[in-house]
Coordinates of N, CA and C in Angstrom, one line a residue:
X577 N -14.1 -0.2 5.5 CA -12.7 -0.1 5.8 C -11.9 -0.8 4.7
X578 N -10.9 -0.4 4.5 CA -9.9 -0.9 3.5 C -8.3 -1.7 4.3
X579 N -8.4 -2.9 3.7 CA -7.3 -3.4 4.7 C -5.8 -3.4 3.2
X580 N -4.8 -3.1 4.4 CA -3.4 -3.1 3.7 C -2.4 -3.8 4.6
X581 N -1.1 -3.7 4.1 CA -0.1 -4.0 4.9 C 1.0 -3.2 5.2
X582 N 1.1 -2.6 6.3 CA 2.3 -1.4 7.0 C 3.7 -2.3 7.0
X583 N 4.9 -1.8 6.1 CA 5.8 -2.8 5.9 C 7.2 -1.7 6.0
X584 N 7.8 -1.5 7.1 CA 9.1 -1.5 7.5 C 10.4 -1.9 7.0
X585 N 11.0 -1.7 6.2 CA 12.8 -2.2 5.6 C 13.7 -1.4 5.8
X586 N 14.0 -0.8 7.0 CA 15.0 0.1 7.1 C 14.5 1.4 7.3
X587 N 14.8 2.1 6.5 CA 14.2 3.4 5.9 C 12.9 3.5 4.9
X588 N 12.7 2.5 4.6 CA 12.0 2.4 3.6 C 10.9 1.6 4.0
X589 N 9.6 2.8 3.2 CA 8.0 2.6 4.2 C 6.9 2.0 2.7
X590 N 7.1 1.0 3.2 CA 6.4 0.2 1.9 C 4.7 -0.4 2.4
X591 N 4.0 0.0 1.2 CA 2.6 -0.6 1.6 C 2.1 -1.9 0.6
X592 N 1.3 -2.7 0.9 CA 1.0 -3.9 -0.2 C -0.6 -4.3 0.8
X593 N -1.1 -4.3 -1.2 CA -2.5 -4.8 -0.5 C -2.9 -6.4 0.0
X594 N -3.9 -6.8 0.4 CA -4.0 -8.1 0.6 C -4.0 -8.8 -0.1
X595 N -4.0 -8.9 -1.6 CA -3.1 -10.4 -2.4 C -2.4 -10.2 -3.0
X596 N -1.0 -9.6 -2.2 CA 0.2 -9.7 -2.2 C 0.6 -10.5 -1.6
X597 N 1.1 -12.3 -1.6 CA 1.6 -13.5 -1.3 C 2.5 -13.0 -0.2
X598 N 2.8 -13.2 0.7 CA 3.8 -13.3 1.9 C 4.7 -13.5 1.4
X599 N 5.0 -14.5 0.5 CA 6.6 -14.4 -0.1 C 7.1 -13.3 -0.2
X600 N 6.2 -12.9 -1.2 CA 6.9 -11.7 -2.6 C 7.0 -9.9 -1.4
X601 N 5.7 -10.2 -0.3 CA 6.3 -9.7 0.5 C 7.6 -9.4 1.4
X602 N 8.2 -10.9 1.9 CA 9.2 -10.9 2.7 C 10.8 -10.5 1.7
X603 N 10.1 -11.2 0.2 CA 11.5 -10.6 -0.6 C 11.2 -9.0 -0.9
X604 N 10.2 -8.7 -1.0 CA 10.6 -7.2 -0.8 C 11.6 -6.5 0.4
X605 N 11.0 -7.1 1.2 CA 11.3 -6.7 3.1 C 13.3 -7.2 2.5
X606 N 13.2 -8.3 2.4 CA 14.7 -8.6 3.1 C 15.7 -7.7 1.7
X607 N 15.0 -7.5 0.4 CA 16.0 -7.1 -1.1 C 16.9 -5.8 -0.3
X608 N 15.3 -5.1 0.1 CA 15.7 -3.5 0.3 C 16.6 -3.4 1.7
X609 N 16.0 -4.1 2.8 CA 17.5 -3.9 3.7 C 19.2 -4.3 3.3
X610 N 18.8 -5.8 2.1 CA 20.5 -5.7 1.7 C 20.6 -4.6 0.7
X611 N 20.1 -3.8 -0.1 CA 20.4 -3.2 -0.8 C 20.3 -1.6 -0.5
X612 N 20.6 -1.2 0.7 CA 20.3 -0.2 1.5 C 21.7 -0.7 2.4
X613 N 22.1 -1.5 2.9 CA 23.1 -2.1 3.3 C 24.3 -1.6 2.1
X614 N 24.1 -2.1 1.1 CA 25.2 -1.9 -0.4 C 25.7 -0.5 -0.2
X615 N 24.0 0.1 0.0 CA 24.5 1.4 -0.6 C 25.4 2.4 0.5
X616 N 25.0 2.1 1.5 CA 25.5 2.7 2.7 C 26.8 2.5 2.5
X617 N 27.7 1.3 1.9 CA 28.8 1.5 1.5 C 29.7 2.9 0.8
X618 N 28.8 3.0 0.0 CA 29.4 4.1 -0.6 C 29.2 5.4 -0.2
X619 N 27.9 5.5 0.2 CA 27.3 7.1 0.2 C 27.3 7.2 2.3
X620 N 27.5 7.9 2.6 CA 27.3 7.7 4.0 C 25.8 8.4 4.5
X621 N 25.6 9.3 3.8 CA 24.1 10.0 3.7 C 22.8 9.4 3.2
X622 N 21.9 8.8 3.5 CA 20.7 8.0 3.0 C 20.2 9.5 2.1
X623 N 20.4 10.8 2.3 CA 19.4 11.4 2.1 C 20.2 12.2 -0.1
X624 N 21.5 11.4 -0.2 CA 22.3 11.6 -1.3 C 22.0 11.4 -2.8
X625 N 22.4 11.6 -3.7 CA 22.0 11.1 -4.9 C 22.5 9.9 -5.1
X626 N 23.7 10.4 -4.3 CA 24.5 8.7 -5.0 C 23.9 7.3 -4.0
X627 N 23.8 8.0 -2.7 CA 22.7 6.6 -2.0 C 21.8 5.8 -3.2
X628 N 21.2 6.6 -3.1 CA 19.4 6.7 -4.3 C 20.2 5.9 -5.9
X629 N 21.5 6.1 -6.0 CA 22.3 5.2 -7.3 C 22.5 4.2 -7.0
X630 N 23.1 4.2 -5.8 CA 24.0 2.8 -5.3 C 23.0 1.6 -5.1
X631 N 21.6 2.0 -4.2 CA 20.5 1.4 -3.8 C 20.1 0.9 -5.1
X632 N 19.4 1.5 -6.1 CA 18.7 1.1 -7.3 C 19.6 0.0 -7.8
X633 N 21.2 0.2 -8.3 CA 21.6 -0.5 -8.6 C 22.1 -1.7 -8.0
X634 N 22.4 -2.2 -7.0 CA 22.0 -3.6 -6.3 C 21.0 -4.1 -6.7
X635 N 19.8 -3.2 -6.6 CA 18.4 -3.7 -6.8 C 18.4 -4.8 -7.9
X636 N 18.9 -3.6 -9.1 CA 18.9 -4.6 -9.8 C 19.7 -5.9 -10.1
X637 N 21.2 -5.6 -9.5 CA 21.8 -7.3 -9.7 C 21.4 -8.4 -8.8
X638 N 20.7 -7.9 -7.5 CA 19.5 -9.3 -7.0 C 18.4 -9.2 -7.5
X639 N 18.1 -9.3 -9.0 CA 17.1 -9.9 -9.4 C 15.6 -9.0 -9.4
X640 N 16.0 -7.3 -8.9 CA 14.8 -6.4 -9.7 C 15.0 -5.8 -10.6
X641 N 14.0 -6.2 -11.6 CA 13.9 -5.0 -13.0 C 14.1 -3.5 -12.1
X642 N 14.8 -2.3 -13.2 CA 14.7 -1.3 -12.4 C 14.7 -0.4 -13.9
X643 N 13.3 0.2 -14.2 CA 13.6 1.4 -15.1 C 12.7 2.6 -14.8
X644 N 13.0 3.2 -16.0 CA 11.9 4.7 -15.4 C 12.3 5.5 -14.4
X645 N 13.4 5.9 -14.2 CA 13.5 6.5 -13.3 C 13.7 7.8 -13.4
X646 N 13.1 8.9 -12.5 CA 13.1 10.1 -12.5 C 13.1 11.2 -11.9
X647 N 14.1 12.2 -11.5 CA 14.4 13.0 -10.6 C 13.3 14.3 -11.0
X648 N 12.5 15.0 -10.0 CA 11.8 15.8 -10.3 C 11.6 17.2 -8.4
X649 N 11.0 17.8 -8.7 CA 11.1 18.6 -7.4 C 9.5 19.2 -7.1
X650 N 9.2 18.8 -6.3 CA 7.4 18.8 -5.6 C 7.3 20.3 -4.5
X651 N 6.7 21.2 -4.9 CA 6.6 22.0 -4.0 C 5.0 22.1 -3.9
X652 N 4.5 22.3 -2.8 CA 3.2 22.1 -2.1 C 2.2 23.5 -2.1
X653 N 1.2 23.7 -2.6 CA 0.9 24.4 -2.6 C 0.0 24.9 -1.3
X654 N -1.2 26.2 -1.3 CA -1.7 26.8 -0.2 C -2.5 25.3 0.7
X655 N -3.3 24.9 0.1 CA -4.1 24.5 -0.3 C -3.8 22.5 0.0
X656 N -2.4 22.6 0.1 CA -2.1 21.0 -0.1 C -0.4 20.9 0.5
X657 N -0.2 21.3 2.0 CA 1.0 21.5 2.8 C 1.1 20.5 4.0
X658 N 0.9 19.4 3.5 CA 0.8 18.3 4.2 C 2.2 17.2 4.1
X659 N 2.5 16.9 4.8 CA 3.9 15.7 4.0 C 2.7 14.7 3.8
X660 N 1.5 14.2 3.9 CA 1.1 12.9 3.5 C 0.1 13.5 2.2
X661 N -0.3 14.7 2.3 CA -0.5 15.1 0.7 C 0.1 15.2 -0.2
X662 N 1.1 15.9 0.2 CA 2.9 16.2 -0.8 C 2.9 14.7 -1.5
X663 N 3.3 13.6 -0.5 CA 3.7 12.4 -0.9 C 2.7 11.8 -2.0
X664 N 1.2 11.7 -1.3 CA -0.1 11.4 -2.4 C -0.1 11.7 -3.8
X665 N 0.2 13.6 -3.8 CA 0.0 14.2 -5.2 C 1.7 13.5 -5.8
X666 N 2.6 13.5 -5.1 CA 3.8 13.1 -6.4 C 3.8 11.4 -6.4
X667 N 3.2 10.7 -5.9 CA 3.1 9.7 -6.3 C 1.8 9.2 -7.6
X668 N 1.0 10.2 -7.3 CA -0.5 9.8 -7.8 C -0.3 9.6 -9.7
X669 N 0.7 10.8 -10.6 CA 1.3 10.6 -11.6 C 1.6 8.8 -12.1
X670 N 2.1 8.1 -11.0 CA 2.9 6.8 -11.6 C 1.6 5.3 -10.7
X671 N 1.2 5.9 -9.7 CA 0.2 4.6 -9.1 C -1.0 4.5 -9.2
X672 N -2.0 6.3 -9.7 CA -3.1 6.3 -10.2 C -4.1 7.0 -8.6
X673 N -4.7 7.8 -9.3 CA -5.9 8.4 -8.4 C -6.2 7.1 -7.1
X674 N -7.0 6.1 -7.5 CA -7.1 5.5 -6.2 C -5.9 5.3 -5.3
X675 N -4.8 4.7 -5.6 CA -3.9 4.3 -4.6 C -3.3 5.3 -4.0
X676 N -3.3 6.6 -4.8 CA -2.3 7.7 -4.0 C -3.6 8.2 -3.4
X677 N -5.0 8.0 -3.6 CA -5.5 8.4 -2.5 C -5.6 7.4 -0.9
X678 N -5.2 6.6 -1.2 CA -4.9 5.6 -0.5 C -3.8 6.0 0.7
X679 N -2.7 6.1 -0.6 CA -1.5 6.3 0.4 C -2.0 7.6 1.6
X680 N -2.0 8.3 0.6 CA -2.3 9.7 1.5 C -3.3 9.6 2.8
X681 N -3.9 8.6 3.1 CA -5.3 8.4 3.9 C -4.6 7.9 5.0
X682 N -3.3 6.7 4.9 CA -3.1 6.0 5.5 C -1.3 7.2 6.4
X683 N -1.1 7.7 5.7 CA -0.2 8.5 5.4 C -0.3 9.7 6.6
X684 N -2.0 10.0 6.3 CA -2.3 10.9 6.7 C -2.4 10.7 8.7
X685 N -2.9 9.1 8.8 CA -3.2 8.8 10.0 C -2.1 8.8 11.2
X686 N -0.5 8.6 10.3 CA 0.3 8.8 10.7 C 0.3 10.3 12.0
X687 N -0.6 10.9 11.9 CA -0.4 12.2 12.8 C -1.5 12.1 13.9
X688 N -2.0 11.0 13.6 CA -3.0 11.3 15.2 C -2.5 11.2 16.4
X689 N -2.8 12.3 17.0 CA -2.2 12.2 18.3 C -2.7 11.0 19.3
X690 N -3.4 9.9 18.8 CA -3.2 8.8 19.3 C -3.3 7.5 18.7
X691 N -2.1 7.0 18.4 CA -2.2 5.9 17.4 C -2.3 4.8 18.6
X692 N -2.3 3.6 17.5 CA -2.2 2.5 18.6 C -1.2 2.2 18.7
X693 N -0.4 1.3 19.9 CA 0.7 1.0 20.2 C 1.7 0.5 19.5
X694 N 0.9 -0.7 18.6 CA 1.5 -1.2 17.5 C 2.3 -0.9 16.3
X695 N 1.3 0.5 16.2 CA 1.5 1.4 14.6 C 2.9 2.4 15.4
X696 N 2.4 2.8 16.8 CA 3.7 3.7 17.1 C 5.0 3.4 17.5
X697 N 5.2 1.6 17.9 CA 6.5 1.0 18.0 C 7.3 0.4 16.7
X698 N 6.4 0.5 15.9 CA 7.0 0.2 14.4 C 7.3 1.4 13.6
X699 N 6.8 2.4 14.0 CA 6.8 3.8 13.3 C 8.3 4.5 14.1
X700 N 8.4 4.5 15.0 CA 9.6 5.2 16.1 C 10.7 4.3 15.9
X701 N 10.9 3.0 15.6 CA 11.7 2.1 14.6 C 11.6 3.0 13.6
X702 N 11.2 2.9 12.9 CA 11.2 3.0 11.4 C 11.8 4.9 11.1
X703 N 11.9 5.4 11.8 CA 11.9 6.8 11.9 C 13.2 7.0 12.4
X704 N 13.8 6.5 13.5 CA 14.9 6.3 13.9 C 16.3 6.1 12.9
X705 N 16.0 5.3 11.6 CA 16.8 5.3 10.7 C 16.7 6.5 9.6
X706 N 16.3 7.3 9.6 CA 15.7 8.0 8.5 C 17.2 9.3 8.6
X707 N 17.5 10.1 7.5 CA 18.6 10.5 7.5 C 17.7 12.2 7.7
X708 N 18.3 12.8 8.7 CA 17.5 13.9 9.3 C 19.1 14.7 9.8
X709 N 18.6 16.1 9.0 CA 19.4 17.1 10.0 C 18.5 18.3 11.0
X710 N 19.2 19.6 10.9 CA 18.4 20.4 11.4 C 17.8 21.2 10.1
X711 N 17.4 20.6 8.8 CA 16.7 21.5 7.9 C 16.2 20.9 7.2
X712 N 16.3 19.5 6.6 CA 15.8 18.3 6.3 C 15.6 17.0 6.8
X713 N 14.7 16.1 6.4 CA 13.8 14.7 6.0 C 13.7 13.9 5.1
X714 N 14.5 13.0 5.0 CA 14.7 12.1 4.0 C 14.5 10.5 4.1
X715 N 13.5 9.9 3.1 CA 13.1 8.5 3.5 C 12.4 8.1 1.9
X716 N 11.9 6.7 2.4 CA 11.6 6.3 1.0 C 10.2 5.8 1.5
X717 N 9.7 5.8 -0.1 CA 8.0 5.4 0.5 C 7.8 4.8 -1.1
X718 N 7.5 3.2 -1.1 CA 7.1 2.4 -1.9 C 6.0 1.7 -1.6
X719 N 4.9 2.1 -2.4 CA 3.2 1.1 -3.0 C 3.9 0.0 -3.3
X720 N 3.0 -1.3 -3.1 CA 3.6 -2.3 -4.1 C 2.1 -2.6 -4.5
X721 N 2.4 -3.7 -5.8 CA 1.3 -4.2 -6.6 C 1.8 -5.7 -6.9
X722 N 0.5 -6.3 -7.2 CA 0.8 -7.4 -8.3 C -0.2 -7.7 -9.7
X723 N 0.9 -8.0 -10.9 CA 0.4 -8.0 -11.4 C -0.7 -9.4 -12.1
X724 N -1.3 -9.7 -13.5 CA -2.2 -10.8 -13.7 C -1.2 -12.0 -13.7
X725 N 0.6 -11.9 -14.2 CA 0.6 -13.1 -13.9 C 1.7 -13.4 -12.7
X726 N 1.2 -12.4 -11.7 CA 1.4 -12.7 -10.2 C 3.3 -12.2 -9.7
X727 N 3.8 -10.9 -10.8 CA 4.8 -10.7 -10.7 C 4.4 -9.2 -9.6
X728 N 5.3 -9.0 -9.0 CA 5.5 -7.8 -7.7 C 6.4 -7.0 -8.5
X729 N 5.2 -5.9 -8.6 CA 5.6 -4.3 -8.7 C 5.7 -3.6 -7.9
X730 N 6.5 -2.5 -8.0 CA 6.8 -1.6 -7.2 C 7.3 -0.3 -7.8
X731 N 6.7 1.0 -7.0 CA 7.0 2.2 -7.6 C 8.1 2.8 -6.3
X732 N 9.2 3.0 -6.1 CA 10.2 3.4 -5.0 C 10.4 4.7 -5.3
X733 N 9.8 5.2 -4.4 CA 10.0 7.3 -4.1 C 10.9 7.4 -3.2
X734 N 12.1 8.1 -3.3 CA 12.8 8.3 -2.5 C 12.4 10.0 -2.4
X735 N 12.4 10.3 -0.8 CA 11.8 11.9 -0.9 C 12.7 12.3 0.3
X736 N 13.2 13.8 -0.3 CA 14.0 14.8 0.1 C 13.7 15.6 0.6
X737 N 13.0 16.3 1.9 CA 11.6 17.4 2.3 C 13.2 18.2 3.1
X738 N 12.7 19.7 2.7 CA 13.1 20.6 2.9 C 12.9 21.0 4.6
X739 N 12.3 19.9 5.3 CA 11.4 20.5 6.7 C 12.3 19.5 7.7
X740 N 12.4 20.0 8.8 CA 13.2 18.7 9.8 C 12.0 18.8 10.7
X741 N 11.5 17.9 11.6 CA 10.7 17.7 12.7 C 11.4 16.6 13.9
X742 N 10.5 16.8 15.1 CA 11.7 15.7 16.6 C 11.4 14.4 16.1
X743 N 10.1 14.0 15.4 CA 9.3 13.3 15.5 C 8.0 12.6 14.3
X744 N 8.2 11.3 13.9 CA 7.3 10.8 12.9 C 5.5 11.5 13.2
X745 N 5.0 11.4 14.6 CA 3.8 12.3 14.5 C 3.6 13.4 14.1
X746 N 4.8 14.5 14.5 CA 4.9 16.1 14.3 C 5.4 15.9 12.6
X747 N 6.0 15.3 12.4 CA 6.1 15.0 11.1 C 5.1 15.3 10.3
X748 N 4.0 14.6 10.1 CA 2.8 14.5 9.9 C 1.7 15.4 10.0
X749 N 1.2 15.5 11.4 CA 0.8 17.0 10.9 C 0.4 17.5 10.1
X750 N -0.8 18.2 10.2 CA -0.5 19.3 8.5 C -0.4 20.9 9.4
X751 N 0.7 21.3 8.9 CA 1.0 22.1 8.8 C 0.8 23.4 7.9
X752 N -0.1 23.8 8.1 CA -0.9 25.4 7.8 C -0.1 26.6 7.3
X753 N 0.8 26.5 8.0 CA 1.7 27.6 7.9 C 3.2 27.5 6.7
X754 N 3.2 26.4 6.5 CA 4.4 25.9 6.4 C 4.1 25.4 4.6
X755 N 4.1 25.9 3.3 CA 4.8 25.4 2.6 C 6.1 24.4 2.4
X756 N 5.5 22.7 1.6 CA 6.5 22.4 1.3 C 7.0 21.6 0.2
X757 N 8.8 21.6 0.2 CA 9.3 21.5 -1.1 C 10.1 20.3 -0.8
X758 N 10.1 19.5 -2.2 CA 10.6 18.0 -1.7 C 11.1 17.6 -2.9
X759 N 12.3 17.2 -2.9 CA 13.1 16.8 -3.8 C 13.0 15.1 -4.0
X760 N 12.6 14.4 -5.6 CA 12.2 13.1 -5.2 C 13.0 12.5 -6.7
X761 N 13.1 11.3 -6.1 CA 14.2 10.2 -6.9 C 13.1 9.1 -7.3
X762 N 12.5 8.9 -8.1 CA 11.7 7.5 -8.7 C 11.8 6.6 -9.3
X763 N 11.5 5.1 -9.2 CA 12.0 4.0 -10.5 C 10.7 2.8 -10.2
X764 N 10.3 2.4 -11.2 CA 9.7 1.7 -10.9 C 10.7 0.1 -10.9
X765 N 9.9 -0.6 -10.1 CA 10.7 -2.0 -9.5 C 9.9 -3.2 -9.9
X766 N 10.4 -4.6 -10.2 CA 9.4 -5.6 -10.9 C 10.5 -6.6 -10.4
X767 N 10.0 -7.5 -9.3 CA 11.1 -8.4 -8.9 C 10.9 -9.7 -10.1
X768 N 12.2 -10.5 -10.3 CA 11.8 -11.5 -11.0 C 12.2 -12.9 -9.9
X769 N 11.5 -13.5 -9.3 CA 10.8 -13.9 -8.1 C 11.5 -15.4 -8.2
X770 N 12.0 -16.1 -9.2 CA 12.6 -17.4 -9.2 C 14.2 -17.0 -9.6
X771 N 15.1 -16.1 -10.5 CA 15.9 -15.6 -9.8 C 16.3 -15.7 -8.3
X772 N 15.2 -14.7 -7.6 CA 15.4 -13.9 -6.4 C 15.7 -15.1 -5.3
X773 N 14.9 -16.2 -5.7 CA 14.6 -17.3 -4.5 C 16.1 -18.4 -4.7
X774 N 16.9 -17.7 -5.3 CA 18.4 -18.7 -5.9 C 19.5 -17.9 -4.8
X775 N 19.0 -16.8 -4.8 CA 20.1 -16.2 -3.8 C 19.4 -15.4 -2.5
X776 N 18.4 -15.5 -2.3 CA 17.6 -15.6 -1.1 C 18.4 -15.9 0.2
X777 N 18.8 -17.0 0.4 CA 19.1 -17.7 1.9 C 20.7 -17.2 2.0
X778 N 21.6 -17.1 0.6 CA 22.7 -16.2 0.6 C 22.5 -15.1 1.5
X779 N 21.9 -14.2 0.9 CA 21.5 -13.0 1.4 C 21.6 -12.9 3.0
X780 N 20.2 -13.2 3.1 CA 19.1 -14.0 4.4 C 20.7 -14.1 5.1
X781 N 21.7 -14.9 4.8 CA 22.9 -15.7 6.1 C 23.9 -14.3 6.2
X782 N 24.1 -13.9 4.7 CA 24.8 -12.1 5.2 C 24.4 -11.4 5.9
X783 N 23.5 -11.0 6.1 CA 22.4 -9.9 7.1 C 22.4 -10.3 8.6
X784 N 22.2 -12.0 8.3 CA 22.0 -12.3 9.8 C 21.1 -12.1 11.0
X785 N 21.0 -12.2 12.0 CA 20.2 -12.0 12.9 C 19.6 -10.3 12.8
X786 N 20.4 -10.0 12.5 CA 20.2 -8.0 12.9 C 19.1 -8.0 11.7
X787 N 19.0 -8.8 10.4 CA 17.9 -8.1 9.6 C 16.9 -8.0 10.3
X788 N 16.4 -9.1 11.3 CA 15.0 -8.8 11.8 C 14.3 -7.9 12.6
X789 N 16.0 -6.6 12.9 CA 16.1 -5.4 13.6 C 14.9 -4.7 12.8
X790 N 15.3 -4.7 11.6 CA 14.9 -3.7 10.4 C 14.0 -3.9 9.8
X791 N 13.3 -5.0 10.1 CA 11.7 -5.1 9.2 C 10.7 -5.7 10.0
X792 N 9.7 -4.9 10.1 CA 8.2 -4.9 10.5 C 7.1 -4.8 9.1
X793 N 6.1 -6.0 10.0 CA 5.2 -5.8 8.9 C 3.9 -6.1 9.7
X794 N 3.4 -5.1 9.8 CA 1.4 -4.8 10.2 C 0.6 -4.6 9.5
X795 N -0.6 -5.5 9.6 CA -1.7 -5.2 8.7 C -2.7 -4.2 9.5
X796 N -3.2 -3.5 8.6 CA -4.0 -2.3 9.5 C -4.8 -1.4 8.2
X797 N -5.7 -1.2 8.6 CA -7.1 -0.7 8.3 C -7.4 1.0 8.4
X798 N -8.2 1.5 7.4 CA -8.1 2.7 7.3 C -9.2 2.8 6.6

């Protein structure tokens, strides 16, 4: 079994392996709910281009590198019509064969018709904010990494799926019948971590009690 960490920020469905420091975890967790906060200023749609602008750029005035970024469009083929394969193959390009088979595994579990309690009260959270009409699905899904000298990377997919569902399980699914097409926004992310811890408790006192609405974090095995 392979252990990870299931990590909640809003809309944004972030994984990190086990020596990823708890810090550099929790400043992931609290960056992206204030900077998802920023953006919601301007854009009222999470599922927008200009969201996906407004968000990056916060990013980076609290203290994350933000380059590489790139708008591209994923359509699924016979063969591979899964949202947790979809997500795998357009990620696999920037995090590498092992991890996007990773994602995809853990991604994939997301659809069993019986999760445990845990995974399903933080998932029905986490789902609840996601920007959904009746013809799309829109959310974000970030790997994180660390590097040798112990800095936190991240690759941030924001994905646009052409498909609406009631539900994060039916979400999931693989769906047989159903080609799909997904519109995706990328950047890779590199916090600079003594910066970040200067305006940390700023932040942390803006957000207030309600950030702890918005972030869950479960370790869990696959």
């Amino acid at each position: 079994m392979t252990q990870a960490k299931l990590i909640t920020a809003q809309s944004v469905l972030g994984f990190a392996k086990p020596d990823i420091p708890q810090n550099l975890i929790d400043a992931f967790s609290l960056s992206m709910v204030w900077a998802q906060a920023v953006a919601t200023k301007s854009a009222e749609s999470p599922g927008s281009e200009l969201y996906f602008s407004e968000l990056t750029q916060e990013l980076s005035r609290i203290w994350w590198i933000v380059e590489d970024a790139t708008n591209s469009t994923f359509t699924s083929d016979g063969a591979n019509n899964s949202a947790a394969a979809s997500i795998g193959s357009i990620a696999k390009p920037y995090v590498g064969a092992d991890r996007s088979t990773e994602l995809t595994k853990i991604l994939s579990g997301f659809g069993d018709p019986s999760p445990s309690p845990t995974i399903a009260q933080m998932l029905t959270t986490w789902w609840a904010s996601q920007s959904q009409d009746v013809s799309s699905t829109s959310f974000s899904v970030c790997p994180l990494t660390i590097d040798a000298n112990g800095q936190l990377n991240a690759r941030l997919f924001f994905l646009d799926f052409d498909v609406a569902r009631s539900g994060w399980q039916s979400f999931f699914l693989v769906h047989h019948d159903q080609k799909i097409s997904v519109n995706v926004s990328s950047v890779d992310l590199a916090l600079q971590a003594k910066p970040w811890a200067s305006i940390r408790d700023k932040i942390a006192a803006k957000l207030g009690a309600s950030a702890r609405n918005y972030i869950r974090q479960l370790d869990i095995s696959f």
